[in-house]
Amino acid sequence: MMRFKNFEIRPTRPNTDSNGNREYEIVKWQDDGSYCFVVGFLTRKRRRDWEFRSVGMRYFAHWELGLEQYITAYCDLADACIVDDE
């Protein structure tokens, strides 16, 4: 598990959308770890082609310095680990 402050990126369930693209959710954990909530979604269309969607304004309301770099690093790591069928 790779975390940044109280943020975590994890695969959704099911982990692909109707087109077979891998999907992930960006969640923010409460400081005490008692619960988390989704702030946005990532969809991997293909290598180095990602789409980000915020849940309403949650991403912006809970944004922290360095969050974009964490998300980018996660996407790069996922691209390096996923073997495409292409």
PDB file of N, CA and C in Angstrom:
ATOM      1  N   MET A   1       0.854  -1.170   0.000  1.00  0.00           N
ATOM      2  CA  MET A   1       0.000   0.000   0.000  1.00  0.00           C
ATOM      3  C   MET A   1       0.900   1.232   0.000  1.00  0.00           C
ATOM      4  N   MET A   2       0.559   2.178  -0.857  1.00  0.00           N
ATOM      5  CA  MET A   2       1.319   3.414  -0.992  1.00  0.00           C
ATOM      6  C   MET A   2       0.417   4.563  -0.555  1.00  0.00           C
ATOM      7  N   ARG A   3       0.806   5.238   0.528  1.00  0.00           N
ATOM      8  CA  ARG A   3      -0.008   6.342   1.044  1.00  0.00           C
ATOM      9  C   ARG A   3       0.757   7.652   1.003  1.00  0.00           C
ATOM     10  N   PHE A   4      -0.013   8.738   0.911  1.00  0.00           N
ATOM     11  CA  PHE A   4       0.533  10.084   1.035  1.00  0.00           C
ATOM     12  C   PHE A   4      -0.322  10.798   2.076  1.00  0.00           C
ATOM     13  N   LYS A   5       0.304  11.167   3.194  1.00  0.00           N
ATOM     14  CA  LYS A   5      -0.409  11.778   4.309  1.00  0.00           C
ATOM     15  C   LYS A   5      -1.626  10.907   4.633  1.00  0.00           C
ATOM     16  N   ASN A   6      -2.837  11.423   4.517  1.00  0.00           N
ATOM     17  CA  ASN A   6      -4.044  10.636   4.786  1.00  0.00           C
ATOM     18  C   ASN A   6      -4.723  10.154   3.500  1.00  0.00           C
ATOM     19  N   PHE A   7      -4.021  10.181   2.383  1.00  0.00           N
ATOM     20  CA  PHE A   7      -4.581   9.769   1.098  1.00  0.00           C
ATOM     21  C   PHE A   7      -4.052   8.406   0.694  1.00  0.00           C
ATOM     22  N   GLU A   8      -4.902   7.665   0.008  1.00  0.00           N
ATOM     23  CA  GLU A   8      -4.534   6.344  -0.501  1.00  0.00           C
ATOM     24  C   GLU A   8      -5.204   6.157  -1.864  1.00  0.00           C
ATOM     25  N   ILE A   9      -4.499   5.497  -2.770  1.00  0.00           N
ATOM     26  CA  ILE A   9      -5.082   5.120  -4.059  1.00  0.00           C
ATOM     27  C   ILE A   9      -5.210   3.608  -4.049  1.00  0.00           C
ATOM     28  N   ARG A  10      -6.383   3.125  -4.420  1.00  0.00           N
ATOM     29  CA  ARG A  10      -6.608   1.681  -4.422  1.00  0.00           C
ATOM     30  C   ARG A  10      -7.540   1.312  -5.573  1.00  0.00           C
ATOM     31  N   PRO A  11      -7.439   0.068  -6.056  1.00  0.00           N
ATOM     32  CA  PRO A  11      -8.334  -0.381  -7.135  1.00  0.00           C
ATOM     33  C   PRO A  11      -9.793  -0.370  -6.671  1.00  0.00           C
ATOM     34  N   THR A  12     -10.677  -0.051  -7.594  1.00  0.00           N
ATOM     35  CA  THR A  12     -12.110  -0.128  -7.292  1.00  0.00           C
ATOM     36  C   THR A  12     -12.530  -1.587  -7.377  1.00  0.00           C
ATOM     37  N   ARG A  13     -13.754  -1.855  -6.957  1.00  0.00           N
ATOM     38  CA  ARG A  13     -14.323  -3.197  -7.072  1.00  0.00           C
ATOM     39  C   ARG A  13     -15.614  -3.105  -7.844  1.00  0.00           C
ATOM     40  N   PRO A  14     -15.796  -3.691  -8.998  1.00  0.00           N
ATOM     41  CA  PRO A  14     -14.764  -4.406  -9.737  1.00  0.00           C
ATOM     42  C   PRO A  14     -13.669  -3.450 -10.182  1.00  0.00           C
ATOM     43  N   ASN A  15     -12.499  -3.995 -10.559  1.00  0.00           N
ATOM     44  CA  ASN A  15     -11.367  -3.117 -10.842  1.00  0.00           C
ATOM     45  C   ASN A  15     -11.294  -2.621 -12.279  1.00  0.00           C
ATOM     46  N   THR A  16     -12.285  -2.957 -13.103  1.00  0.00           N
ATOM     47  CA  THR A  16     -12.340  -2.423 -14.467  1.00  0.00           C
ATOM     48  C   THR A  16     -13.728  -1.869 -14.756  1.00  0.00           C
ATOM     49  N   ASP A  17     -13.752  -0.914 -15.695  1.00  0.00           N
ATOM     50  CA  ASP A  17     -15.043  -0.377 -16.117  1.00  0.00           C
ATOM     51  C   ASP A  17     -15.619  -1.247 -17.233  1.00  0.00           C
ATOM     52  N   SER A  18     -16.724  -0.824 -17.822  1.00  0.00           N
ATOM     53  CA  SER A  18     -17.391  -1.636 -18.849  1.00  0.00           C
ATOM     54  C   SER A  18     -16.551  -1.777 -20.125  1.00  0.00           C
ATOM     55  N   ASN A  19     -15.547  -0.913 -20.303  1.00  0.00           N
ATOM     56  CA  ASN A  19     -14.662  -0.999 -21.467  1.00  0.00           C
ATOM     57  C   ASN A  19     -13.382  -1.774 -21.175  1.00  0.00           C
ATOM     58  N   GLY A  20     -13.256  -2.286 -19.958  1.00  0.00           N
ATOM     59  CA  GLY A  20     -12.060  -3.037 -19.591  1.00  0.00           C
ATOM     60  C   GLY A  20     -10.915  -2.181 -19.074  1.00  0.00           C
ATOM     61  N   ASN A  21     -11.140  -0.879 -18.899  1.00  0.00           N
ATOM     62  CA  ASN A  21     -10.106   0.005 -18.371  1.00  0.00           C
ATOM     63  C   ASN A  21      -9.993  -0.174 -16.860  1.00  0.00           C
ATOM     64  N   ARG A  22      -8.773  -0.188 -16.356  1.00  0.00           N
ATOM     65  CA  ARG A  22      -8.557  -0.306 -14.914  1.00  0.00           C
ATOM     66  C   ARG A  22      -8.993   0.980 -14.218  1.00  0.00           C
ATOM     67  N   GLU A  23      -9.650   0.824 -13.066  1.00  0.00           N
ATOM     68  CA  GLU A  23     -10.131   1.985 -12.312  1.00  0.00           C
ATOM     69  C   GLU A  23      -9.606   1.955 -10.886  1.00  0.00           C
ATOM     70  N   TYR A  24      -9.330   3.143 -10.377  1.00  0.00           N
ATOM     71  CA  TYR A  24      -8.815   3.317  -9.029  1.00  0.00           C
ATOM     72  C   TYR A  24      -9.583   4.447  -8.361  1.00  0.00           C
ATOM     73  N   GLU A  25      -9.627   4.406  -7.036  1.00  0.00           N
ATOM     74  CA  GLU A  25     -10.245   5.495  -6.289  1.00  0.00           C
ATOM     75  C   GLU A  25      -9.189   6.129  -5.393  1.00  0.00           C
ATOM     76  N   ILE A  26      -9.302   7.443  -5.257  1.00  0.00           N
ATOM     77  CA  ILE A  26      -8.436   8.187  -4.350  1.00  0.00           C
ATOM     78  C   ILE A  26      -9.275   8.467  -3.118  1.00  0.00           C
ATOM     79  N   VAL A  27      -8.839   7.925  -1.984  1.00  0.00           N
ATOM     80  CA  VAL A  27      -9.598   8.096  -0.747  1.00  0.00           C
ATOM     81  C   VAL A  27      -8.800   8.909   0.252  1.00  0.00           C
ATOM     82  N   LYS A  28      -9.511   9.598   1.107  1.00  0.00           N
ATOM     83  CA  LYS A  28      -8.889  10.322   2.205  1.00  0.00           C
ATOM     84  C   LYS A  28      -9.365   9.690   3.502  1.00  0.00           C
ATOM     85  N   TRP A  29      -8.402   9.303   4.350  1.00  0.00           N
ATOM     86  CA  TRP A  29      -8.694   8.699   5.630  1.00  0.00           C
ATOM     87  C   TRP A  29      -8.839   9.769   6.699  1.00  0.00           C
ATOM     88  N   GLN A  30      -9.747   9.547   7.601  1.00  0.00           N
ATOM     89  CA  GLN A  30      -9.889  10.401   8.783  1.00  0.00           C
ATOM     90  C   GLN A  30      -8.597  10.284   9.594  1.00  0.00           C
ATOM     91  N   ASP A  31      -8.219  11.321  10.303  1.00  0.00           N
ATOM     92  CA  ASP A  31      -6.961  11.310  11.064  1.00  0.00           C
ATOM     93  C   ASP A  31      -6.817  10.105  11.975  1.00  0.00           C
ATOM     94  N   ASP A  32      -7.902   9.662  12.585  1.00  0.00           N
ATOM     95  CA  ASP A  32      -7.826   8.519  13.504  1.00  0.00           C
ATOM     96  C   ASP A  32      -7.975   7.170  12.791  1.00  0.00           C
ATOM     97  N   GLY A  33      -8.132   7.202  11.446  1.00  0.00           N
ATOM     98  CA  GLY A  33      -8.239   5.967  10.678  1.00  0.00           C
ATOM     99  C   GLY A  33      -9.574   5.264  10.788  1.00  0.00           C
ATOM    100  N   SER A  34     -10.564   5.925  11.379  1.00  0.00           N
ATOM    101  CA  SER A  34     -11.853   5.271  11.612  1.00  0.00           C
ATOM    102  C   SER A  34     -12.693   5.118  10.345  1.00  0.00           C
ATOM    103  N   TYR A  35     -12.500   5.974   9.367  1.00  0.00           N
ATOM    104  CA  TYR A  35     -13.235   5.856   8.111  1.00  0.00           C
ATOM    105  C   TYR A  35     -12.501   6.627   7.019  1.00  0.00           C
ATOM    106  N   CYS A  36     -12.902   6.362   5.779  1.00  0.00           N
ATOM    107  CA  CYS A  36     -12.360   7.096   4.641  1.00  0.00           C
ATOM    108  C   CYS A  36     -13.506   7.425   3.695  1.00  0.00           C
ATOM    109  N   PHE A  37     -13.233   8.345   2.783  1.00  0.00           N
ATOM    110  CA  PHE A  37     -14.217   8.685   1.761  1.00  0.00           C
ATOM    111  C   PHE A  37     -13.492   8.977   0.460  1.00  0.00           C
ATOM    112  N   VAL A  38     -14.190   8.755  -0.651  1.00  0.00           N
ATOM    113  CA  VAL A  38     -13.601   8.930  -1.981  1.00  0.00           C
ATOM    114  C   VAL A  38     -13.594  10.405  -2.345  1.00  0.00           C
ATOM    115  N   VAL A  39     -12.421  10.878  -2.805  1.00  0.00           N
ATOM    116  CA  VAL A  39     -12.330  12.260  -3.281  1.00  0.00           C
ATOM    117  C   VAL A  39     -12.228  12.322  -4.801  1.00  0.00           C
ATOM    118  N   GLY A  40     -11.831  11.202  -5.434  1.00  0.00           N
ATOM    119  CA  GLY A  40     -11.730  11.193  -6.888  1.00  0.00           C
ATOM    120  C   GLY A  40     -11.473   9.801  -7.430  1.00  0.00           C
ATOM    121  N   PHE A  41     -11.530   9.694  -8.745  1.00  0.00           N
ATOM    122  CA  PHE A  41     -11.310   8.423  -9.435  1.00  0.00           C
ATOM    123  C   PHE A  41     -10.268   8.602 -10.530  1.00  0.00           C
ATOM    124  N   LEU A  42      -9.494   7.541 -10.759  1.00  0.00           N
ATOM    125  CA  LEU A  42      -8.541   7.477 -11.865  1.00  0.00           C
ATOM    126  C   LEU A  42      -8.950   6.321 -12.766  1.00  0.00           C
ATOM    127  N   THR A  43      -8.920   6.543 -14.068  1.00  0.00           N
ATOM    128  CA  THR A  43      -9.174   5.481 -15.033  1.00  0.00           C
ATOM    129  C   THR A  43      -7.969   5.386 -15.943  1.00  0.00           C
ATOM    130  N   ARG A  44      -7.419   4.188 -16.078  1.00  0.00           N
ATOM    131  CA  ARG A  44      -6.268   3.969 -16.949  1.00  0.00           C
ATOM    132  C   ARG A  44      -6.768   3.477 -18.298  1.00  0.00           C
ATOM    133  N   LYS A  45      -6.706   4.351 -19.287  1.00  0.00           N
ATOM    134  CA  LYS A  45      -7.159   4.002 -20.637  1.00  0.00           C
ATOM    135  C   LYS A  45      -6.136   3.091 -21.317  1.00  0.00           C
ATOM    136  N   ARG A  46      -4.884   3.465 -21.211  1.00  0.00           N
ATOM    137  CA  ARG A  46      -3.742   2.678 -21.681  1.00  0.00           C
ATOM    138  C   ARG A  46      -2.492   3.301 -21.064  1.00  0.00           C
ATOM    139  N   ARG A  47      -1.370   2.706 -21.335  1.00  0.00           N
ATOM    140  CA  ARG A  47      -0.114   3.184 -20.742  1.00  0.00           C
ATOM    141  C   ARG A  47       0.048   4.694 -20.956  1.00  0.00           C
ATOM    142  N   ARG A  48       0.281   5.408 -19.852  1.00  0.00           N
ATOM    143  CA  ARG A  48       0.506   6.856 -19.828  1.00  0.00           C
ATOM    144  C   ARG A  48      -0.700   7.666 -20.319  1.00  0.00           C
ATOM    145  N   ASP A  49      -1.873   7.064 -20.265  1.00  0.00           N
ATOM    146  CA  ASP A  49      -3.115   7.763 -20.633  1.00  0.00           C
ATOM    147  C   ASP A  49      -4.124   7.545 -19.512  1.00  0.00           C
ATOM    148  N   TRP A  50      -4.168   8.479 -18.573  1.00  0.00           N
ATOM    149  CA  TRP A  50      -5.013   8.394 -17.393  1.00  0.00           C
ATOM    150  C   TRP A  50      -6.045   9.509 -17.414  1.00  0.00           C
ATOM    151  N   GLU A  51      -7.197   9.207 -16.845  1.00  0.00           N
ATOM    152  CA  GLU A  51      -8.259  10.212 -16.691  1.00  0.00           C
ATOM    153  C   GLU A  51      -8.559  10.359 -15.204  1.00  0.00           C
ATOM    154  N   PHE A  52      -8.696  11.609 -14.742  1.00  0.00           N
ATOM    155  CA  PHE A  52      -9.017  11.884 -13.346  1.00  0.00           C
ATOM    156  C   PHE A  52     -10.393  12.532 -13.263  1.00  0.00           C
ATOM    157  N   ARG A  53     -11.197  12.095 -12.277  1.00  0.00           N
ATOM    158  CA  ARG A  53     -12.513  12.696 -12.033  1.00  0.00           C
ATOM    159  C   ARG A  53     -12.663  12.943 -10.534  1.00  0.00           C
ATOM    160  N   SER A  54     -12.971  14.169 -10.175  1.00  0.00           N
ATOM    161  CA  SER A  54     -13.223  14.501  -8.771  1.00  0.00           C
ATOM    162  C   SER A  54     -14.661  14.155  -8.423  1.00  0.00           C
ATOM    163  N   VAL A  55     -14.909  13.793  -7.186  1.00  0.00           N
ATOM    164  CA  VAL A  55     -16.275  13.604  -6.697  1.00  0.00           C
ATOM    165  C   VAL A  55     -16.735  14.982  -6.231  1.00  0.00           C
ATOM    166  N   GLY A  56     -17.540  15.613  -7.055  1.00  0.00           N
ATOM    167  CA  GLY A  56     -17.953  16.983  -6.758  1.00  0.00           C
ATOM    168  C   GLY A  56     -16.727  17.861  -6.578  1.00  0.00           C
ATOM    169  N   MET A  57     -16.674  18.601  -5.492  1.00  0.00           N
ATOM    170  CA  MET A  57     -15.532  19.475  -5.201  1.00  0.00           C
ATOM    171  C   MET A  57     -14.633  18.886  -4.112  1.00  0.00           C
ATOM    172  N   ARG A  58     -14.807  17.608  -3.794  1.00  0.00           N
ATOM    173  CA  ARG A  58     -14.049  16.994  -2.699  1.00  0.00           C
ATOM    174  C   ARG A  58     -12.536  17.090  -2.888  1.00  0.00           C
ATOM    175  N   TYR A  59     -12.065  16.834  -4.108  1.00  0.00           N
ATOM    176  CA  TYR A  59     -10.621  16.894  -4.350  1.00  0.00           C
ATOM    177  C   TYR A  59     -10.082  18.267  -3.977  1.00  0.00           C
ATOM    178  N   PHE A  60     -10.771  19.299  -4.389  1.00  0.00           N
ATOM    179  CA  PHE A  60     -10.317  20.661  -4.139  1.00  0.00           C
ATOM    180  C   PHE A  60     -10.496  21.059  -2.680  1.00  0.00           C
ATOM    181  N   ALA A  61     -11.540  20.576  -2.058  1.00  0.00           N
ATOM    182  CA  ALA A  61     -11.803  20.897  -0.651  1.00  0.00           C
ATOM    183  C   ALA A  61     -10.796  20.230   0.281  1.00  0.00           C
ATOM    184  N   HIS A  62     -10.239  19.081  -0.120  1.00  0.00           N
ATOM    185  CA  HIS A  62      -9.335  18.328   0.747  1.00  0.00           C
ATOM    186  C   HIS A  62      -7.910  18.274   0.207  1.00  0.00           C
ATOM    187  N   TRP A  63      -7.632  19.051  -0.804  1.00  0.00           N
ATOM    188  CA  TRP A  63      -6.323  19.080  -1.444  1.00  0.00           C
ATOM    189  C   TRP A  63      -5.221  19.414  -0.424  1.00  0.00           C
ATOM    190  N   GLU A  64      -4.049  18.783  -0.613  1.00  0.00           N
ATOM    191  CA  GLU A  64      -2.876  19.085   0.199  1.00  0.00           C
ATOM    192  C   GLU A  64      -1.670  19.206  -0.714  1.00  0.00           C
ATOM    193  N   LEU A  65      -0.724  20.024  -0.328  1.00  0.00           N
ATOM    194  CA  LEU A  65       0.497  20.227  -1.093  1.00  0.00           C
ATOM    195  C   LEU A  65       1.193  18.895  -1.325  1.00  0.00           C
ATOM    196  N   GLY A  66       1.515  18.586  -2.558  1.00  0.00           N
ATOM    197  CA  GLY A  66       2.179  17.337  -2.913  1.00  0.00           C
ATOM    198  C   GLY A  66       1.244  16.253  -3.414  1.00  0.00           C
ATOM    199  N   LEU A  67      -0.065  16.482  -3.340  1.00  0.00           N
ATOM    200  CA  LEU A  67      -1.020  15.451  -3.738  1.00  0.00           C
ATOM    201  C   LEU A  67      -0.897  15.097  -5.220  1.00  0.00           C
ATOM    202  N   GLU A  68      -0.721  16.083  -6.079  1.00  0.00           N
ATOM    203  CA  GLU A  68      -0.595  15.795  -7.514  1.00  0.00           C
ATOM    204  C   GLU A  68       0.644  14.948  -7.804  1.00  0.00           C
ATOM    205  N   GLN A  69       1.749  15.240  -7.112  1.00  0.00           N
ATOM    206  CA  GLN A  69       2.970  14.468  -7.316  1.00  0.00           C
ATOM    207  C   GLN A  69       2.772  13.016  -6.868  1.00  0.00           C
ATOM    208  N   TYR A  70       2.049  12.819  -5.782  1.00  0.00           N
ATOM    209  CA  TYR A  70       1.739  11.463  -5.311  1.00  0.00           C
ATOM    210  C   TYR A  70       0.915  10.712  -6.357  1.00  0.00           C
ATOM    211  N   ILE A  71      -0.109  11.366  -6.883  1.00  0.00           N
ATOM    212  CA  ILE A  71      -0.967  10.718  -7.885  1.00  0.00           C
ATOM    213  C   ILE A  71      -0.166  10.388  -9.135  1.00  0.00           C
ATOM    214  N   THR A  72       0.660  11.313  -9.582  1.00  0.00           N
ATOM    215  CA  THR A  72       1.487  11.082 -10.765  1.00  0.00           C
ATOM    216  C   THR A  72       2.457   9.928 -10.540  1.00  0.00           C
ATOM    217  N   ALA A  73       3.085   9.890  -9.366  1.00  0.00           N
ATOM    218  CA  ALA A  73       4.009   8.800  -9.048  1.00  0.00           C
ATOM    219  C   ALA A  73       3.281   7.462  -9.026  1.00  0.00           C
ATOM    220  N   TYR A  74       2.066   7.440  -8.488  1.00  0.00           N
ATOM    221  CA  TYR A  74       1.282   6.204  -8.452  1.00  0.00           C
ATOM    222  C   TYR A  74       0.976   5.741  -9.879  1.00  0.00           C
ATOM    223  N   CYS A  75       0.561   6.652 -10.737  1.00  0.00           N
ATOM    224  CA  CYS A  75       0.240   6.303 -12.128  1.00  0.00           C
ATOM    225  C   CYS A  75       1.481   5.768 -12.841  1.00  0.00           C
ATOM    226  N   ASP A  76       2.643   6.405 -12.624  1.00  0.00           N
ATOM    227  CA  ASP A  76       3.887   5.928 -13.236  1.00  0.00           C
ATOM    228  C   ASP A  76       4.237   4.531 -12.736  1.00  0.00           C
ATOM    229  N   LEU A  77       4.063   4.296 -11.439  1.00  0.00           N
ATOM    230  CA  LEU A  77       4.343   2.980 -10.870  1.00  0.00           C
ATOM    231  C   LEU A  77       3.394   1.928 -11.445  1.00  0.00           C
ATOM    232  N   ALA A  78       2.118   2.265 -11.527  1.00  0.00           N
ATOM    233  CA  ALA A  78       1.140   1.325 -12.098  1.00  0.00           C
ATOM    234  C   ALA A  78       1.484   1.006 -13.547  1.00  0.00           C
ATOM    235  N   ASP A  79       1.866   2.041 -14.324  1.00  0.00           N
ATOM    236  CA  ASP A  79       2.245   1.813 -15.722  1.00  0.00           C
ATOM    237  C   ASP A  79       3.438   0.872 -15.828  1.00  0.00           C
ATOM    238  N   ALA A  80       4.366   0.987 -14.894  1.00  0.00           N
ATOM    239  CA  ALA A  80       5.558   0.141 -14.923  1.00  0.00           C
ATOM    240  C   ALA A  80       5.240  -1.313 -14.539  1.00  0.00           C
ATOM    241  N   CYS A  81       4.203  -1.507 -13.737  1.00  0.00           N
ATOM    242  CA  CYS A  81       3.874  -2.846 -13.228  1.00  0.00           C
ATOM    243  C   CYS A  81       2.847  -3.602 -14.060  1.00  0.00           C
ATOM    244  N   ILE A  82       2.003  -2.879 -14.769  1.00  0.00           N
ATOM    245  CA  ILE A  82       0.904  -3.520 -15.516  1.00  0.00           C
ATOM    246  C   ILE A  82       1.414  -3.989 -16.877  1.00  0.00           C
ATOM    247  N   VAL A  83       1.137  -5.236 -17.184  1.00  0.00           N
ATOM    248  CA  VAL A  83       1.468  -5.774 -18.496  1.00  0.00           C
ATOM    249  C   VAL A  83       0.235  -5.631 -19.361  1.00  0.00           C
ATOM    250  N   ASP A  84       0.334  -4.824 -20.419  1.00  0.00           N
ATOM    251  CA  ASP A  84      -0.791  -4.605 -21.321  1.00  0.00           C
ATOM    252  C   ASP A  84      -0.898  -5.755 -22.315  1.00  0.00           C
ATOM    253  N   ASP A  85      -2.110  -6.000 -22.772  1.00  0.00           N
ATOM    254  CA  ASP A  85      -2.342  -7.046 -23.764  1.00  0.00           C
ATOM    255  C   ASP A  85      -2.090  -6.563 -25.180  1.00  0.00           C
ATOM    256  N   GLU A  86      -1.806  -5.257 -25.302  1.00  0.00           N
ATOM    257  CA  GLU A  86      -1.641  -4.664 -26.644  1.00  0.00           C
ATOM    258  C   GLU A  86      -0.421  -5.182 -27.362  1.00  0.00           C
TER     259      GLU A  86
END
